[in-house]
Short mmCIF file of C-alpha atoms in Angstrom, two decimals:
data_model
loop_
_atom_site.label_atom_id
_atom_site.label_comp_id
_atom_site.label_asym_id
_atom_site.label_seq_id
_atom_site.Cartn_x
_atom_site.Cartn_y
_atom_site.Cartn_z
CA UNK A 1204 -0.09 0.37 -0.21
CA UNK A 1205 1.29 3.52 -0.56
CA UNK A 1206 0.88 6.26 1.59
CA UNK A 1207 -1.05 9.41 0.48
CA UNK A 1208 0.74 12.62 0.23
CA UNK A 1209 -0.29 16.08 1.43
CA UNK A 1210 -0.61 18.38 -1.83
CA UNK A 1211 -0.27 21.27 0.54
CA UNK A 1212 1.19 20.27 4.33
CA UNK A 1213 -0.60 23.14 6.11
CA UNK A 1214 -0.97 21.49 9.54
CA UNK A 1215 3.17 20.86 9.16
CA UNK A 1216 3.66 24.55 8.20
CA UNK A 1217 1.18 25.51 10.87
CA UNK A 1218 3.99 23.85 13.81
CA UNK A 1219 6.57 25.14 12.10
CA UNK A 1220 5.48 28.29 13.93
CA UNK A 1221 5.64 29.12 17.39
CA UNK A 1222 2.49 28.46 18.55
CA UNK A 1223 1.45 28.71 15.15
CA UNK A 1224 -1.96 26.18 15.78
CA UNK A 1225 -3.05 29.04 17.76
CA UNK A 1226 -1.76 31.92 16.04
CA UNK A 1227 -2.44 31.50 12.75
CA UNK A 1228 -6.02 30.52 12.91
CA UNK A 1229 -6.41 33.62 15.51
CA UNK A 1230 -4.91 36.45 12.38
CA UNK A 1231 -6.92 34.82 10.13
CA UNK A 1232 -9.85 35.07 12.27
CA UNK A 1233 -9.44 38.43 13.40
CA UNK A 1234 -9.06 39.11 9.50
CA UNK A 1235 -12.42 37.91 8.22
CA UNK A 1236 -14.36 39.15 11.33
CA UNK A 1237 -12.83 42.62 10.46
CA UNK A 1238 -13.26 43.00 6.36
CA UNK A 1239 -16.40 40.19 6.35
CA UNK A 1240 -17.85 39.91 9.44
CA UNK A 1241 -21.41 38.95 8.10
CA UNK A 1242 -19.97 36.19 5.75
CA UNK A 1243 -19.81 34.03 9.23
CA UNK A 1244 -23.44 35.66 10.53
CA UNK A 1245 -25.53 33.14 7.67
CA UNK A 1246 -26.44 31.07 10.55
CA UNK A 1247 -26.50 26.98 10.64
CA UNK A 1248 -23.49 25.29 10.82
CA UNK A 1249 -21.05 27.79 9.80
CA UNK A 1250 -22.12 30.67 12.59
CA UNK A 1251 -21.94 27.89 14.93
CA UNK A 1252 -18.41 26.46 14.33
CA UNK A 1253 -16.58 29.28 12.74
CA UNK A 1254 -17.88 32.40 14.88
CA UNK A 1255 -19.79 30.69 18.13
CA UNK A 1256 -17.82 27.68 19.23
CA UNK A 1257 -14.91 28.92 21.41
CA UNK A 1258 -16.72 28.58 25.17
CA UNK A 1259 -17.36 24.96 24.28
CA UNK A 1260 -14.44 23.91 22.28
CA UNK A 1261 -11.85 25.47 25.23
CA UNK A 1262 -14.39 23.59 27.22
CA UNK A 1263 -13.41 20.74 25.71
CA UNK A 1264 -10.11 20.65 25.63
CA UNK A 1265 -10.05 21.95 29.10
CA UNK A 1266 -11.75 18.61 30.03
CA UNK A 1267 -9.20 16.59 27.76
CA UNK A 1268 -6.20 18.31 29.55
CA UNK A 1269 -7.93 16.82 32.57
CA UNK A 1270 -7.78 13.67 31.57
CA UNK A 1271 -4.34 13.53 30.89
CA UNK A 1272 -3.69 14.32 34.66
CA UNK A 1273 -3.04 11.64 36.96
CA UNK A 1274 -2.66 11.58 40.83
CA UNK A 1275 1.40 11.42 39.96
CA UNK A 1276 1.54 14.72 38.37
CA UNK A 1277 -0.99 16.78 40.37
CA UNK A 1278 1.34 18.13 42.73
CA UNK A 1279 3.69 19.50 40.34
CA UNK A 1280 0.73 20.77 38.51
CA UNK A 1281 -0.76 22.88 41.77
CA UNK A 1282 2.99 24.03 42.14
CA UNK A 1283 3.07 25.25 38.78
CA UNK A 1284 -0.47 26.45 38.62
CA UNK A 1285 0.24 28.88 41.59
CA UNK A 1286 3.77 30.03 40.45
CA UNK A 1287 1.67 30.86 37.17
CA UNK A 1288 -0.52 32.47 39.29
CA UNK A 1289 1.70 34.70 41.53
CA UNK A 1290 4.33 35.92 38.40
CA UNK A 1291 2.10 36.37 36.21
CA UNK A 1292 -1.02 38.06 37.97
CA UNK A 1293 -0.40 38.62 41.56
CA UNK A 1294 3.34 40.63 41.02
CA UNK A 1295 2.29 42.54 37.99
CA UNK A 1296 -1.34 43.77 39.57
CA UNK A 1297 0.68 44.74 42.42
CA UNK A 1298 3.12 46.69 41.17
CA UNK A 1299 0.53 48.68 38.81
CA UNK A 1300 -1.39 49.29 41.77
CA UNK A 1301 1.40 51.00 43.43
CA UNK A 1302 2.14 53.09 40.25
CA UNK A 1303 -1.39 54.03 40.83
CA UNK A 1304 -1.04 55.16 43.92
CA UNK A 1305 1.40 57.83 42.67
CA UNK A 1306 0.09 58.91 39.10
CA UNK A 1307 -3.51 58.36 39.68
CA UNK A 1308 -5.95 56.39 37.58
CA UNK A 1309 -5.02 58.59 34.83
CA UNK A 1310 -2.07 56.12 34.57
CA UNK A 1311 0.97 57.28 32.43
CA UNK A 1312 1.83 58.49 28.69
CA UNK A 1313 -1.92 57.97 27.88
CA UNK A 1314 -2.30 54.44 29.58
CA UNK A 1315 -4.79 54.40 32.28
CA UNK A 1316 -4.40 52.08 35.11
CA UNK A 1317 -7.58 50.20 34.19
CA UNK A 1318 -6.10 49.49 30.76
CA UNK A 1319 -3.05 48.66 32.52
CA UNK A 1320 -4.71 46.26 34.96
CA UNK A 1321 -6.87 44.52 32.35
CA UNK A 1322 -3.99 43.80 30.13
CA UNK A 1323 -1.69 42.89 32.15
CA UNK A 1324 -3.19 40.58 35.60
CA UNK A 1325 -4.40 37.88 32.86
CA UNK A 1326 -3.49 35.35 30.54
CA UNK A 1327 -4.53 33.78 27.24
CA UNK A 1328 -5.21 30.08 28.61
CA UNK A 1329 -5.98 28.51 24.67
CA UNK A 1330 -2.13 29.80 23.71
CA UNK A 1331 -1.00 28.03 26.82
CA UNK A 1332 -2.57 24.96 25.98
CA UNK A 1333 -1.33 24.95 22.66
CA UNK A 1334 2.07 26.24 22.73
CA UNK A 1335 2.72 24.05 26.37
CA UNK A 1336 0.70 21.07 24.40
CA UNK A 1337 3.70 21.61 21.32
CA UNK A 1338 6.65 22.10 23.74
CA UNK A 1339 5.41 21.37 27.82
CA UNK A 1340 4.89 18.67 29.51
CA UNK A 1341 2.14 17.70 31.68
CA UNK A 1342 2.86 20.16 34.56
CA UNK A 1343 2.60 23.17 32.26
CA UNK A 1344 -0.69 21.77 30.43
CA UNK A 1345 -2.45 21.30 34.07
CA UNK A 1346 -1.13 24.63 34.71
CA UNK A 1347 -3.50 26.08 32.55
CA UNK A 1348 -6.01 26.16 35.82
CA UNK A 1349 -4.13 29.39 36.52
CA UNK A 1350 -5.45 30.94 33.24
CA UNK A 1351 -8.97 29.77 34.94
CA UNK A 1352 -8.62 31.32 37.81
CA UNK A 1353 -7.13 34.97 36.34
CA UNK A 1354 -9.52 35.11 33.12
CA UNK A 1355 -12.22 37.50 33.50
CA UNK A 1356 -12.21 41.06 35.78
CA UNK A 1357 -11.85 39.80 39.18
CA UNK A 1358 -8.54 40.42 39.81
CA UNK A 1359 -8.76 43.95 38.19
CA UNK A 1360 -11.56 44.56 40.41
CA UNK A 1361 -9.72 43.03 43.36
CA UNK A 1362 -6.81 45.33 43.27
CA UNK A 1363 -8.59 48.28 42.31
CA UNK A 1364 -10.19 48.18 45.25
CA UNK A 1365 -13.63 49.28 43.13
CA UNK A 1366 -16.90 49.12 45.72
CA UNK A 1367 -18.64 45.80 44.92
CA UNK A 1368 -15.31 43.90 44.22
CA UNK A 1369 -16.41 41.17 46.46
CA UNK A 1370 -19.70 40.91 44.40
CA UNK A 1371 -18.12 38.23 42.14
CA UNK A 1372 -19.98 34.96 42.66
CA UNK A 1373 -18.21 31.83 43.49
CA UNK A 1374 -20.43 29.67 40.84
CA UNK A 1375 -18.38 31.46 38.12
CA UNK A 1376 -14.97 30.23 39.35
CA UNK A 1377 -16.55 26.84 40.38
CA UNK A 1378 -17.81 26.88 36.65
CA UNK A 1379 -14.27 27.58 35.19
CA UNK A 1380 -12.69 24.90 37.49
CA UNK A 1381 -15.48 22.08 36.52
CA UNK A 1382 -14.62 20.32 33.02
CA UNK A 1383 -10.84 20.05 34.31
CA UNK A 1384 -11.98 18.82 37.69
CA UNK A 1385 -14.36 16.06 35.87
CA UNK A 1386 -11.95 15.28 33.27
CA UNK A 1387 -9.34 14.52 35.91
CA UNK A 1388 -11.92 11.84 37.61
CA UNK A 1389 -12.51 10.24 34.07
CA UNK A 1390 -8.94 9.75 32.99
CA UNK A 1391 -7.84 8.54 36.31
CA UNK A 1392 -10.71 6.09 35.99
CA UNK A 1393 -10.44 5.02 32.46
CA UNK A 1394 -7.34 4.69 30.80
CA UNK A 1395 -9.01 4.10 27.59
CA UNK A 1396 -10.86 7.22 27.93
CA UNK A 1397 -7.59 9.20 28.95
CA UNK A 1398 -5.67 7.52 25.14
CA UNK A 1399 -9.31 8.63 23.40
CA UNK A 1400 -8.74 12.05 24.26
CA UNK A 1401 -5.49 12.50 23.74
CA UNK A 1402 -5.55 14.09 19.98
CA UNK A 1403 -8.44 16.48 20.84
CA UNK A 1404 -6.02 19.42 21.35
CA UNK A 1405 -4.66 19.38 18.04
CA UNK A 1406 -8.17 19.16 16.68
CA UNK A 1407 -10.08 21.61 18.48
CA UNK A 1408 -7.45 24.72 19.04
CA UNK A 1409 -7.17 25.88 15.09
CA UNK A 1410 -11.01 26.09 15.20
CA UNK A 1411 -11.71 28.05 18.56
CA UNK A 1412 -8.67 29.99 17.70
CA UNK A 1413 -10.42 31.38 14.27
CA UNK A 1414 -13.46 32.17 16.63
CA UNK A 1415 -11.44 34.17 19.20
CA UNK A 1416 -10.04 35.76 16.18
CA UNK A 1417 -13.20 37.02 14.89
CA UNK A 1418 -14.06 38.99 17.96
CA UNK A 1419 -11.15 40.93 17.62
CA UNK A 1420 -11.66 44.04 15.33
CA UNK A 1421 -8.37 45.21 13.90
CA UNK A 1422 -9.94 48.49 13.79
CA UNK A 1423 -10.27 48.87 17.17
CA UNK A 1424 -6.60 47.52 17.57
CA UNK A 1425 -5.27 50.77 15.11
CA UNK A 1426 -7.56 52.78 17.39
CA UNK A 1427 -5.64 52.13 20.35
CA UNK A 1428 -2.77 53.99 18.62
CA UNK A 1429 0.66 54.21 19.51
CA UNK A 1430 -0.03 53.73 23.36
CA UNK A 1431 -1.90 50.25 22.77
CA UNK A 1432 1.27 49.45 20.37
CA UNK A 1433 3.69 50.40 23.31
CA UNK A 1434 1.30 48.62 25.88
CA UNK A 1435 1.37 45.24 23.73
CA UNK A 1436 4.78 45.20 23.02
CA UNK A 1437 5.19 45.19 26.94
CA UNK A 1438 3.56 42.71 28.58
CA UNK A 1439 5.03 39.46 27.02
CA UNK A 1440 8.88 40.66 27.85
CA UNK A 1441 7.59 41.93 31.12
CA UNK A 1442 4.93 39.04 32.07
CA UNK A 1443 6.72 36.55 30.36
CA UNK A 1444 10.22 37.12 32.25
CA UNK A 1445 8.23 37.02 35.65
CA UNK A 1446 6.47 33.68 35.05
CA UNK A 1447 10.17 32.71 33.70
CA UNK A 1448 12.30 33.31 37.33
CA UNK A 1449 9.28 31.94 38.74
CA UNK A 1450 9.78 28.48 36.03
CA UNK A 1451 13.74 29.13 36.96
CA UNK A 1452 13.81 29.36 40.67
CA UNK A 1453 10.67 28.45 42.07
CA UNK A 1454 10.14 25.38 39.78
CA UNK A 1455 13.75 24.63 39.20
CA UNK A 1456 13.29 23.63 35.60
CA UNK A 1457 16.29 24.93 34.10
CA UNK A 1458 16.55 24.80 30.11
CA UNK A 1459 12.27 24.68 29.77
CA UNK A 1460 12.21 27.74 31.71
CA UNK A 1461 11.79 29.45 28.55
CA UNK A 1462 7.97 28.11 28.74
CA UNK A 1463 7.50 30.75 30.77
CA UNK A 1464 7.14 33.50 28.49
CA UNK A 1465 4.13 31.72 26.74
CA UNK A 1466 2.44 32.46 29.64
CA UNK A 1467 2.98 37.04 28.85
CA UNK A 1468 -0.27 37.11 27.09
CA UNK A 1469 -3.30 38.82 27.43
CA UNK A 1470 -6.67 36.93 27.46
CA UNK A 1471 -9.22 37.89 24.03
CA UNK A 1472 -11.92 38.18 26.61
CA UNK A 1473 -9.87 41.05 28.32
CA UNK A 1474 -11.32 43.19 25.95
CA UNK A 1475 -14.36 43.18 27.88
CA UNK A 1476 -12.58 43.63 31.48
CA UNK A 1477 -12.46 47.62 31.24
CA UNK A 1478 -16.37 47.74 30.73
CA UNK A 1479 -17.45 45.39 33.43
CA UNK A 1480 -14.86 47.20 35.89
CA UNK A 1481 -16.52 50.08 35.06
CA UNK A 1482 -20.10 49.12 36.20
CA UNK A 1483 -18.59 48.00 39.45
CA UNK A 1484 -17.45 51.36 39.88
CA UNK A 1485 -18.32 54.06 37.43
CA UNK A 1486 -16.01 56.61 38.34
CA UNK A 1487 -13.70 54.76 35.71
CA UNK A 1488 -16.20 54.89 32.65
CA UNK A 1489 -14.25 57.97 31.25
CA UNK A 1490 -11.42 55.17 30.55
CA UNK A 1491 -13.51 52.82 29.11
CA UNK A 1492 -13.23 53.66 25.39
CA UNK A 1493 -9.44 54.16 25.29
CA UNK A 1494 -8.87 50.93 27.79
CA UNK A 1495 -10.91 48.39 25.41
CA UNK A 1496 -8.86 49.32 22.32
CA UNK A 1497 -6.11 49.34 24.12
CA UNK A 1498 -6.31 46.13 25.65
CA UNK A 1499 -7.29 44.68 22.23
CA UNK A 1500 -3.99 45.88 20.87
CA UNK A 1501 -2.24 43.91 23.68
CA UNK A 1502 -4.32 40.83 23.14
CA UNK A 1503 -3.26 40.61 19.68
CA UNK A 1504 0.36 41.55 19.59
CA UNK A 1505 1.09 39.83 22.81
CA UNK A 1506 -0.72 36.05 21.31
CA UNK A 1507 2.52 37.31 18.06
CA UNK A 1508 5.31 37.83 20.67
CA UNK A 1509 5.01 35.38 23.62
CA UNK A 1510 5.06 32.11 21.84
CA UNK A 1511 8.52 33.74 19.53
CA UNK A 1512 10.00 34.91 22.98
CA UNK A 1513 9.25 31.45 24.34
CA UNK A 1514 10.79 29.37 21.54
CA UNK A 1515 13.59 31.71 21.82
CA UNK A 1516 14.94 31.20 24.97
CA UNK A 1517 14.28 26.87 25.16
CA UNK A 1518 16.08 26.99 21.52
CA UNK A 1519 18.70 29.14 23.28
CA UNK A 1520 18.89 26.60 25.82
CA UNK A 1521 18.64 23.38 23.79
CA UNK A 1522 14.87 22.78 24.38
CA UNK A 1523 12.63 23.38 22.05
CA UNK A 1524 12.27 20.30 21.74
CA UNK A 1525 8.39 18.67 20.63
CA UNK A 1526 6.22 17.23 23.27
CA UNK A 1527 6.09 13.68 22.44
CA UNK A 1528 10.24 14.10 23.07
CA UNK A 1529 9.55 15.89 26.50
CA UNK A 1530 7.10 13.17 27.59
CA UNK A 1531 9.34 9.99 27.15
CA UNK A 1532 12.14 12.06 28.33
CA UNK A 1533 9.85 12.03 31.44
CA UNK A 1534 8.69 8.74 31.53
CA UNK A 1535 5.46 9.83 30.42
CA UNK A 1536 3.00 8.29 28.11
CA UNK A 1537 3.27 10.41 24.42
CA UNK A 1538 1.18 13.41 23.62
CA UNK A 1539 -0.62 12.91 19.74
CA UNK A 1540 1.59 15.62 18.08
CA UNK A 1541 2.75 14.76 14.61
CA UNK A 1542 6.62 14.75 14.29
CA UNK A 1543 7.07 18.67 13.34
CA UNK A 1544 10.29 19.84 13.93
CA UNK A 1545 10.83 23.83 14.52
#
């Protein structure tokens, strides 16, 4: 029997780009969502898959990720997630609030404290899962839990000290963790389910990345102006470096510490954070329009920069290895990821 040859190896080409499995569909989705949004609003399966599928597909990815976690790796995963939460969220948010105590809510250079918090104190869990699925191990992939915790306006509200900041339903946090916890239970009860769900990341990541991209209007990115561009360029090197330090000196991950830069992102739904925070504290309403545009710029720019920085530092340390090589080195079952090299 002769094996079939791809006329155009799209998947292999995507895998050669750092974080390309998510990044390239995200950019394509943002282009179509900006210049031809009605093409995806015709209804039926087209709209369901290419525009409205992000949340259910991310939930499926989270569940599948949970199935790959066994009791032997649970402790290291929590340690990794805690380190990411500390270095990506708590430390940056604290520094921004300290800055605000000196310069006021107006911030600096046209970037308000609201915009800084909304951009800095969260991370893109989808990109993290995509990148660590390609170059990380079970500890890194399971640490997406940090993104589930810092996702949304909670930390922005908390650190701004806005009135009503405690009025965040606990059920919202629980709801974010349930798919992961159920996946852990299923994967530990039935190894066959764990094996069946191994290929899920490669299947769902391009689709939910495209759907997320359709919600990023490139016009809003441009309207963020030079201040949004500068803010976006600062996110990955600053917060990524903090997570890198956590990987290197807290987790003692050595050459693999470069993965920490993949957390130096702004989550897509952070675009809505300024409006949500202003709803809790109307005095911040004056900053919402500019902050929203600036955060949109950060989402796109950090999604490009973070995987590039992570790959640079991993390559410099000689650790830019596909996930199956990492898994074998740790004695874990290899992930179902094609043999693509950077």
